[in-house]
Amino acid sequence: MTRQPSPPFHHTPYDGTSQPFTVGLKPIGEEGWLEPDPLLAKHLREKNRLFSEHLETVFRAEVDTTPAQQEVLDLVKENLSRFHQETHRVGDDAVEIAETGERVVLSGSPPLMTAARLVQEDLVLMRPGPDGYRLAAAALCFPSSWSLAEKFGQSMTGIHDNVPGFNGSRMGMMVARIFDNLKAGQFLERFNWSIYPDGELHHPLPKQIRVKIDDGALAQLFLRVERQTLRRLPGSGDILFTIKIHHDPLAALEAQEGRAGLAEGLRTQLLALDADQLAYKGLVATRDDLARALEKISLGKP
């Protein structure tokens, strides 16, 4: 079965439905927790490569997290079996990826890694402790400018120490309360967007975007949207944080239905970023050129 590439701009949080550097969590149904799409096989191939060639970079786990990891694997299997039979054939001992016929054996590897080899989402296990929730285990193949090695074992404060307006702010306190009060059976979703100079999925290093509009700014850049979800594991009480990457060439916006509104929404959010937020997103040198290019799209100019 040959599946067509997923359409670009599947999620568009910059259209006004979300705001950058805010909590922005919204409830979703269990059927929408995982999000396999036509790029499933491609993303899983890249995950398998990273697990094979760069294991310590993309997987870490505290020694006592194995039961919680198994809980994650069981929940992923259950969800795929109930809601995603078109893409996954779930058996007792293995799961077959329908498009490729590849069988992922369900034993013999850390359960969190096995779960991550079934889905496009990265899987991060947050465990409560004296300093709040900390990163206790993760299969993180597609980070957006952060390193699992640096953040592993850190609390929410440490993980977000470079995020403008998080620590010591209302946003940080709200996230802490949400983590404390999240109940098993609840599913929450939020989005982030960023801009990158290439279409690579694995981006552990910080970046700075430097292009000029007369160099064809849009043709060089990719719009990266993170879809994040939260759910509490009913057994361990840990929180599972998932991250799904959508990575689209920004030039494709020019042919997108509703492009004027999307371009204006992204331009508006770009121009609203303060200096610290621009630096965090790596857009200090590019924001104005990019805003002008987006304005042309929004006005229908060549």
mmCIF file of C-alpha atoms in Angstrom:
data_model
loop_
_atom_site.group_PDB
_atom_site.id
_atom_site.type_symbol
_atom_site.label_atom_id
_atom_site.label_comp_id
_atom_site.label_asym_id
_atom_site.label_seq_id
_atom_site.Cartn_x
_atom_site.Cartn_y
_atom_site.Cartn_z
ATOM 1 C CA MET A 1 0.000 0.000 0.000
ATOM 2 C CA THR A 2 1.484 3.337 -1.095
ATOM 3 C CA ARG A 3 0.432 6.303 0.978
ATOM 4 C CA GLN A 4 0.620 9.866 -0.261
ATOM 5 C CA PRO A 5 2.678 12.470 1.640
ATOM 6 C CA SER A 6 0.684 14.281 4.285
ATOM 7 C CA PRO A 7 -0.560 17.704 3.193
ATOM 8 C CA PRO A 8 1.541 20.592 4.464
ATOM 9 C CA PHE A 9 0.386 22.808 7.301
ATOM 10 C CA HIS A 10 -1.768 20.168 8.992
ATOM 11 C CA HIS A 11 -1.581 22.126 12.249
ATOM 12 C CA THR A 12 -1.399 25.926 12.136
ATOM 13 C CA PRO A 13 -1.167 27.270 15.716
ATOM 14 C CA TYR A 14 0.161 30.601 14.384
ATOM 15 C CA ASP A 15 -3.249 31.332 12.836
ATOM 16 C CA GLY A 16 -4.438 32.716 16.178
ATOM 17 C CA THR A 17 -5.695 29.463 17.707
ATOM 18 C CA SER A 18 -2.584 29.397 19.934
ATOM 19 C CA GLN A 19 -0.118 31.995 21.145
ATOM 20 C CA PRO A 20 3.631 31.449 21.514
ATOM 21 C CA PHE A 21 5.111 31.297 25.001
ATOM 22 C CA THR A 22 1.797 30.486 26.638
ATOM 23 C CA VAL A 23 0.539 27.247 28.198
ATOM 24 C CA GLY A 24 -2.237 26.782 25.637
ATOM 25 C CA LEU A 25 -3.293 23.300 26.787
ATOM 26 C CA LYS A 26 -6.654 22.045 25.518
ATOM 27 C CA PRO A 27 -8.502 18.772 26.180
ATOM 28 C CA ILE A 28 -8.678 16.137 23.453
ATOM 29 C CA GLY A 29 -10.267 12.719 23.152
ATOM 30 C CA GLU A 30 -8.370 9.472 23.504
ATOM 31 C CA GLU A 31 -8.870 8.773 19.802
ATOM 32 C CA GLY A 32 -6.755 11.840 19.009
ATOM 33 C CA TRP A 33 -3.900 11.069 21.393
ATOM 34 C CA LEU A 34 -1.620 9.479 18.775
ATOM 35 C CA GLU A 35 -1.382 10.877 15.255
ATOM 36 C CA PRO A 36 0.017 8.491 12.640
ATOM 37 C CA ASP A 37 0.099 10.093 9.214
ATOM 38 C CA PRO A 38 1.422 9.211 5.727
ATOM 39 C CA LEU A 39 4.974 10.043 6.836
ATOM 40 C CA LEU A 40 4.867 7.259 9.460
ATOM 41 C CA ALA A 41 7.252 4.896 7.647
ATOM 42 C CA LYS A 42 9.759 7.663 6.904
ATOM 43 C CA HIS A 43 9.781 8.882 10.496
ATOM 44 C CA LEU A 44 10.120 5.349 11.890
ATOM 45 C CA ARG A 45 13.074 4.640 9.589
ATOM 46 C CA GLU A 46 14.826 7.714 10.953
ATOM 47 C CA LYS A 47 14.046 6.694 14.524
ATOM 48 C CA ASN A 48 15.472 3.233 13.933
ATOM 49 C CA ARG A 49 18.631 4.762 12.470
ATOM 50 C CA LEU A 50 19.075 7.043 15.464
ATOM 51 C CA PHE A 51 18.469 4.242 17.968
ATOM 52 C CA SER A 52 21.045 2.135 16.118
ATOM 53 C CA GLU A 53 23.731 4.795 15.592
ATOM 54 C CA HIS A 54 23.205 7.339 18.403
ATOM 55 C CA LEU A 55 21.476 5.474 21.218
ATOM 56 C CA GLU A 56 22.894 7.519 24.111
ATOM 57 C CA THR A 57 21.839 10.715 22.367
ATOM 58 C CA VAL A 58 18.195 9.710 21.884
ATOM 59 C CA PHE A 59 17.381 7.364 24.789
ATOM 60 C CA ARG A 60 17.880 7.696 28.546
ATOM 61 C CA ALA A 61 16.043 6.106 31.489
ATOM 62 C CA GLU A 62 16.417 5.898 35.242
ATOM 63 C CA VAL A 63 16.827 2.304 36.382
ATOM 64 C CA ASP A 64 13.543 2.106 38.291
ATOM 65 C CA THR A 65 11.354 3.342 35.426
ATOM 66 C CA THR A 66 10.936 -0.011 33.663
ATOM 67 C CA PRO A 67 7.417 -0.675 35.050
ATOM 68 C CA ALA A 68 6.284 2.792 33.954
ATOM 69 C CA GLN A 69 7.908 2.275 30.552
ATOM 70 C CA GLN A 70 5.960 -0.967 30.170
ATOM 71 C CA GLU A 71 2.806 0.895 31.095
ATOM 72 C CA VAL A 72 3.505 3.347 28.253
ATOM 73 C CA LEU A 73 4.039 0.497 25.793
ATOM 74 C CA ASP A 74 0.792 -1.164 26.869
ATOM 75 C CA LEU A 75 -1.148 2.094 26.471
ATOM 76 C CA VAL A 76 0.371 2.738 23.027
ATOM 77 C CA LYS A 77 -0.507 -0.795 21.898
ATOM 78 C CA GLU A 78 -4.054 -0.422 23.179
ATOM 79 C CA ASN A 79 -4.555 2.915 21.447
ATOM 80 C CA LEU A 80 -3.152 1.670 18.140
ATOM 81 C CA SER A 81 -5.341 -1.435 18.312
ATOM 82 C CA ARG A 82 -8.497 0.583 19.009
ATOM 83 C CA PHE A 83 -8.036 3.622 16.788
ATOM 84 C CA HIS A 84 -5.316 2.996 14.185
ATOM 85 C CA GLN A 85 -5.920 -0.418 12.657
ATOM 86 C CA GLU A 86 -5.276 1.020 9.190
ATOM 87 C CA THR A 87 -1.641 1.774 10.015
ATOM 88 C CA HIS A 88 -0.802 -0.797 12.711
ATOM 89 C CA ARG A 89 -1.589 -4.500 13.104
ATOM 90 C CA VAL A 90 -1.224 -5.197 16.807
ATOM 91 C CA GLY A 91 -0.426 -8.730 17.945
ATOM 92 C CA ASP A 92 0.507 -10.237 21.283
ATOM 93 C CA ASP A 93 4.239 -10.406 20.550
ATOM 94 C CA ALA A 94 4.773 -7.842 17.792
ATOM 95 C CA VAL A 95 3.186 -4.929 15.959
ATOM 96 C CA GLU A 96 3.313 -4.807 12.169
ATOM 97 C CA ILE A 97 3.554 -1.454 10.404
ATOM 98 C CA ALA A 98 0.950 -1.897 7.675
ATOM 99 C CA GLU A 99 2.663 0.183 4.985
ATOM 100 C CA THR A 100 6.052 -1.519 5.159
ATOM 101 C CA GLY A 101 5.274 -4.909 6.695
ATOM 102 C CA GLU A 102 7.979 -4.345 9.302
ATOM 103 C CA ARG A 103 7.359 -6.196 12.570
ATOM 104 C CA VAL A 104 8.366 -4.469 15.791
ATOM 105 C CA VAL A 105 8.954 -7.159 18.414
ATOM 106 C CA LEU A 106 7.525 -6.107 21.764
ATOM 107 C CA SER A 107 10.200 -7.655 23.993
ATOM 108 C CA GLY A 108 13.961 -7.528 24.270
ATOM 109 C CA SER A 109 14.430 -3.735 24.391
ATOM 110 C CA PRO A 110 13.514 -1.066 26.945
ATOM 111 C CA PRO A 111 9.716 -0.778 26.671
ATOM 112 C CA LEU A 112 9.782 2.984 26.137
ATOM 113 C CA MET A 113 12.115 2.564 23.168
ATOM 114 C CA THR A 114 9.887 -0.142 21.750
ATOM 115 C CA ALA A 115 6.845 2.110 22.124
ATOM 116 C CA ALA A 116 8.705 4.938 20.366
ATOM 117 C CA ARG A 117 9.503 2.617 17.446
ATOM 118 C CA LEU A 118 5.773 2.209 16.834
ATOM 119 C CA VAL A 119 4.740 5.859 16.585
ATOM 120 C CA GLN A 120 5.993 9.151 15.186
ATOM 121 C CA GLU A 121 5.749 10.784 18.592
ATOM 122 C CA ASP A 122 8.737 11.113 20.901
ATOM 123 C CA LEU A 123 7.930 9.858 24.408
ATOM 124 C CA VAL A 124 9.071 11.595 27.596
ATOM 125 C CA LEU A 125 8.343 10.271 31.090
ATOM 126 C CA MET A 126 8.014 12.885 33.838
ATOM 127 C CA ARG A 127 8.166 11.624 37.442
ATOM 128 C CA PRO A 128 7.097 13.557 40.563
ATOM 129 C CA GLY A 129 9.694 14.282 43.227
ATOM 130 C CA PRO A 130 10.657 16.776 45.949
ATOM 131 C CA ASP A 131 11.526 19.457 43.360
ATOM 132 C CA GLY A 132 8.493 18.862 41.184
ATOM 133 C CA TYR A 133 8.347 16.685 38.107
ATOM 134 C CA ARG A 134 11.655 15.606 36.567
ATOM 135 C CA LEU A 135 12.622 13.975 33.287
ATOM 136 C CA ALA A 136 13.034 10.326 34.324
ATOM 137 C CA ALA A 137 13.047 8.575 30.940
ATOM 138 C CA ALA A 138 12.784 9.570 27.301
ATOM 139 C CA ALA A 139 12.944 8.287 23.756
ATOM 140 C CA LEU A 140 13.689 11.620 22.090
ATOM 141 C CA CYS A 141 14.693 11.274 18.451
ATOM 142 C CA PHE A 142 13.344 14.557 17.082
ATOM 143 C CA PRO A 143 14.201 17.324 19.581
ATOM 144 C CA SER A 144 13.736 20.958 18.633
ATOM 145 C CA SER A 145 17.015 22.534 19.747
ATOM 146 C CA TRP A 146 17.456 20.784 23.078
ATOM 147 C CA SER A 147 19.643 17.947 24.271
ATOM 148 C CA LEU A 148 18.363 14.925 26.175
ATOM 149 C CA ALA A 149 21.816 14.468 27.700
ATOM 150 C CA GLU A 150 21.667 17.985 29.172
ATOM 151 C CA LYS A 151 18.053 17.845 30.368
ATOM 152 C CA PHE A 152 17.881 14.245 31.628
ATOM 153 C CA GLY A 153 17.048 14.062 35.331
ATOM 154 C CA GLN A 154 16.278 17.770 35.575
ATOM 155 C CA SER A 155 13.120 19.247 37.030
ATOM 156 C CA MET A 156 10.667 21.335 35.038
ATOM 157 C CA THR A 157 12.550 24.418 36.231
ATOM 158 C CA GLY A 158 15.848 23.124 34.899
ATOM 159 C CA ILE A 159 14.362 21.897 31.633
ATOM 160 C CA HIS A 160 12.886 25.346 30.941
ATOM 161 C CA ASP A 161 15.724 27.499 32.275
ATOM 162 C CA ASN A 162 16.288 29.076 28.841
ATOM 163 C CA VAL A 163 12.611 29.485 27.887
ATOM 164 C CA PRO A 164 11.655 33.171 28.120
ATOM 165 C CA GLY A 165 8.964 33.875 30.668
ATOM 166 C CA PHE A 166 8.661 30.352 32.071
ATOM 167 C CA ASN A 167 10.486 30.146 35.393
ATOM 168 C CA GLY A 168 9.300 32.463 38.139
ATOM 169 C CA SER A 169 6.258 33.405 36.080
ATOM 170 C CA ARG A 170 2.565 32.657 35.931
ATOM 171 C CA MET A 171 3.240 30.262 33.058
ATOM 172 C CA GLY A 172 5.603 28.104 35.106
ATOM 173 C CA MET A 173 3.205 28.044 38.056
ATOM 174 C CA MET A 174 0.276 27.114 35.813
ATOM 175 C CA VAL A 175 2.195 24.209 34.289
ATOM 176 C CA ALA A 176 3.136 22.949 37.765
ATOM 177 C CA ARG A 177 -0.520 23.040 38.832
ATOM 178 C CA ILE A 178 -1.625 21.248 35.676
ATOM 179 C CA PHE A 179 0.915 18.493 36.279
ATOM 180 C CA ASP A 180 -0.183 18.139 39.904
ATOM 181 C CA ASN A 181 -3.895 18.056 39.074
ATOM 182 C CA LEU A 182 -3.902 16.010 35.858
ATOM 183 C CA LYS A 183 -6.058 12.911 36.292
ATOM 184 C CA ALA A 184 -5.681 9.537 34.622
ATOM 185 C CA GLY A 185 -8.000 9.452 31.636
ATOM 186 C CA GLN A 186 -7.501 13.120 30.785
ATOM 187 C CA PHE A 187 -5.670 14.033 27.571
ATOM 188 C CA LEU A 188 -4.289 17.514 26.931
ATOM 189 C CA GLU A 189 -2.770 18.994 23.764
ATOM 190 C CA ARG A 190 -0.745 22.091 22.905
ATOM 191 C CA PHE A 191 1.370 23.375 20.003
ATOM 192 C CA ASN A 192 4.663 25.167 19.442
ATOM 193 C CA TRP A 193 6.033 26.519 16.190
ATOM 194 C CA SER A 194 9.565 27.373 15.131
ATOM 195 C CA ILE A 195 11.493 28.004 11.918
ATOM 196 C CA TYR A 196 14.497 25.959 10.804
ATOM 197 C CA PRO A 197 17.026 26.194 7.965
ATOM 198 C CA ASP A 198 16.489 22.594 6.808
ATOM 199 C CA GLY A 199 14.054 19.702 6.896
ATOM 200 C CA GLU A 200 15.979 17.491 9.321
ATOM 201 C CA LEU A 201 13.922 15.919 12.105
ATOM 202 C CA HIS A 202 16.787 15.458 14.584
ATOM 203 C CA HIS A 203 17.757 18.942 15.803
ATOM 204 C CA PRO A 204 19.440 18.769 19.237
ATOM 205 C CA LEU A 205 21.520 21.935 18.821
ATOM 206 C CA PRO A 206 20.455 25.594 19.063
ATOM 207 C CA LYS A 207 20.154 27.417 15.761
ATOM 208 C CA GLN A 208 20.192 30.939 14.380
ATOM 209 C CA ILE A 209 18.392 31.641 11.104
ATOM 210 C CA ARG A 210 20.225 34.081 8.839
ATOM 211 C CA VAL A 211 18.768 34.680 5.369
ATOM 212 C CA LYS A 212 18.032 37.738 3.283
ATOM 213 C CA ILE A 213 14.766 38.280 1.503
ATOM 214 C CA ASP A 214 16.542 38.846 -1.825
ATOM 215 C CA ASP A 215 18.127 35.405 -1.391
ATOM 216 C CA GLY A 216 14.690 33.756 -1.480
ATOM 217 C CA ALA A 217 14.000 33.579 2.228
ATOM 218 C CA LEU A 218 10.970 31.312 2.098
ATOM 219 C CA ALA A 219 12.608 28.797 -0.240
ATOM 220 C CA GLN A 220 15.360 28.160 2.317
ATOM 221 C CA LEU A 221 13.259 27.697 5.438
ATOM 222 C CA PHE A 222 11.036 25.106 7.086
ATOM 223 C CA LEU A 223 8.151 25.711 9.453
ATOM 224 C CA ARG A 224 8.301 23.209 12.307
ATOM 225 C CA VAL A 225 5.217 22.612 14.434
ATOM 226 C CA GLU A 226 5.369 20.523 17.600
ATOM 227 C CA ARG A 227 2.167 18.854 18.707
ATOM 228 C CA GLN A 228 2.546 18.004 22.388
ATOM 229 C CA THR A 229 0.236 15.927 24.572
ATOM 230 C CA LEU A 230 0.054 15.109 28.274
ATOM 231 C CA ARG A 231 -1.564 12.177 30.063
ATOM 232 C CA ARG A 232 -1.079 10.636 33.495
ATOM 233 C CA LEU A 233 -0.183 6.962 33.664
ATOM 234 C CA PRO A 234 -2.858 5.306 35.813
ATOM 235 C CA GLY A 235 -0.479 2.786 37.365
ATOM 236 C CA SER A 236 2.736 4.630 38.188
ATOM 237 C CA GLY A 237 1.250 8.116 38.446
ATOM 238 C CA ASP A 238 3.990 9.452 36.157
ATOM 239 C CA ILE A 239 3.085 11.829 33.337
ATOM 240 C CA LEU A 240 3.736 10.909 29.726
ATOM 241 C CA PHE A 241 4.637 13.852 27.502
ATOM 242 C CA THR A 242 4.521 13.188 23.750
ATOM 243 C CA ILE A 243 5.952 15.334 20.955
ATOM 244 C CA LYS A 244 4.961 14.917 17.301
ATOM 245 C CA ILE A 245 6.833 16.918 14.653
ATOM 246 C CA HIS A 246 5.260 18.416 11.541
ATOM 247 C CA HIS A 247 7.955 19.916 9.319
ATOM 248 C CA ASP A 248 6.884 21.794 6.182
ATOM 249 C CA PRO A 249 8.806 23.872 3.608
ATOM 250 C CA LEU A 250 7.760 27.455 4.198
ATOM 251 C CA ALA A 251 7.705 28.141 0.457
ATOM 252 C CA ALA A 252 4.766 25.706 0.172
ATOM 253 C CA LEU A 253 2.677 28.292 2.010
ATOM 254 C CA GLU A 254 2.434 30.237 -1.243
ATOM 255 C CA ALA A 255 0.297 27.458 -2.760
ATOM 256 C CA GLN A 256 -1.683 26.602 0.365
ATOM 257 C CA GLU A 257 -5.436 27.131 0.563
ATOM 258 C CA GLY A 258 -6.100 30.002 2.945
ATOM 259 C CA ARG A 259 -2.518 31.181 2.520
ATOM 260 C CA ALA A 260 -3.321 34.860 3.043
ATOM 261 C CA GLY A 261 -4.717 34.286 6.519
ATOM 262 C CA LEU A 262 -2.007 31.809 7.501
ATOM 263 C CA ALA A 263 0.764 34.111 6.277
ATOM 264 C CA GLU A 264 -0.711 37.087 8.092
ATOM 265 C CA GLY A 265 -1.164 35.066 11.265
ATOM 266 C CA LEU A 266 2.456 33.909 11.241
ATOM 267 C CA ARG A 267 3.644 37.433 10.409
ATOM 268 C CA THR A 268 1.618 38.877 13.282
ATOM 269 C CA GLN A 269 3.083 36.404 15.767
ATOM 270 C CA LEU A 270 6.613 37.005 14.460
ATOM 271 C CA LEU A 271 6.290 40.753 14.922
ATOM 272 C CA ALA A 272 4.876 40.320 18.426
ATOM 273 C CA LEU A 273 7.936 38.411 19.705
ATOM 274 C CA ASP A 274 10.104 40.374 22.110
ATOM 275 C CA ALA A 275 13.911 40.368 22.025
ATOM 276 C CA ASP A 276 14.320 37.372 24.344
ATOM 277 C CA GLN A 277 11.701 35.365 22.471
ATOM 278 C CA LEU A 278 13.305 36.178 19.120
ATOM 279 C CA ALA A 279 16.687 35.055 20.409
ATOM 280 C CA TYR A 280 15.194 31.828 21.773
ATOM 281 C CA LYS A 281 13.658 31.065 18.380
ATOM 282 C CA GLY A 282 16.871 31.999 16.551
ATOM 283 C CA LEU A 283 15.131 34.695 14.519
ATOM 284 C CA VAL A 284 16.939 37.897 15.529
ATOM 285 C CA ALA A 285 18.623 38.311 12.144
ATOM 286 C CA THR A 286 15.700 37.081 10.057
ATOM 287 C CA ARG A 287 12.446 38.287 11.552
ATOM 288 C CA ASP A 288 12.040 41.485 9.514
ATOM 289 C CA ASP A 289 12.932 39.890 6.166
ATOM 290 C CA LEU A 290 10.625 36.985 6.885
ATOM 291 C CA ALA A 291 7.794 39.292 7.939
ATOM 292 C CA ARG A 292 8.086 41.177 4.631
ATOM 293 C CA ALA A 293 7.980 37.937 2.651
ATOM 294 C CA LEU A 294 4.892 36.804 4.569
ATOM 295 C CA GLU A 295 3.225 40.171 4.014
ATOM 296 C CA LYS A 296 3.569 39.712 0.250
ATOM 297 C CA ILE A 297 1.786 36.358 0.509
ATOM 298 C CA SER A 298 -0.937 37.785 2.701
ATOM 299 C CA LEU A 299 -1.526 40.604 0.175
ATOM 300 C CA GLY A 300 -1.328 38.284 -2.855
ATOM 301 C CA LYS A 301 1.762 39.976 -4.252
ATOM 302 C CA PRO A 302 4.358 38.117 -6.363
#
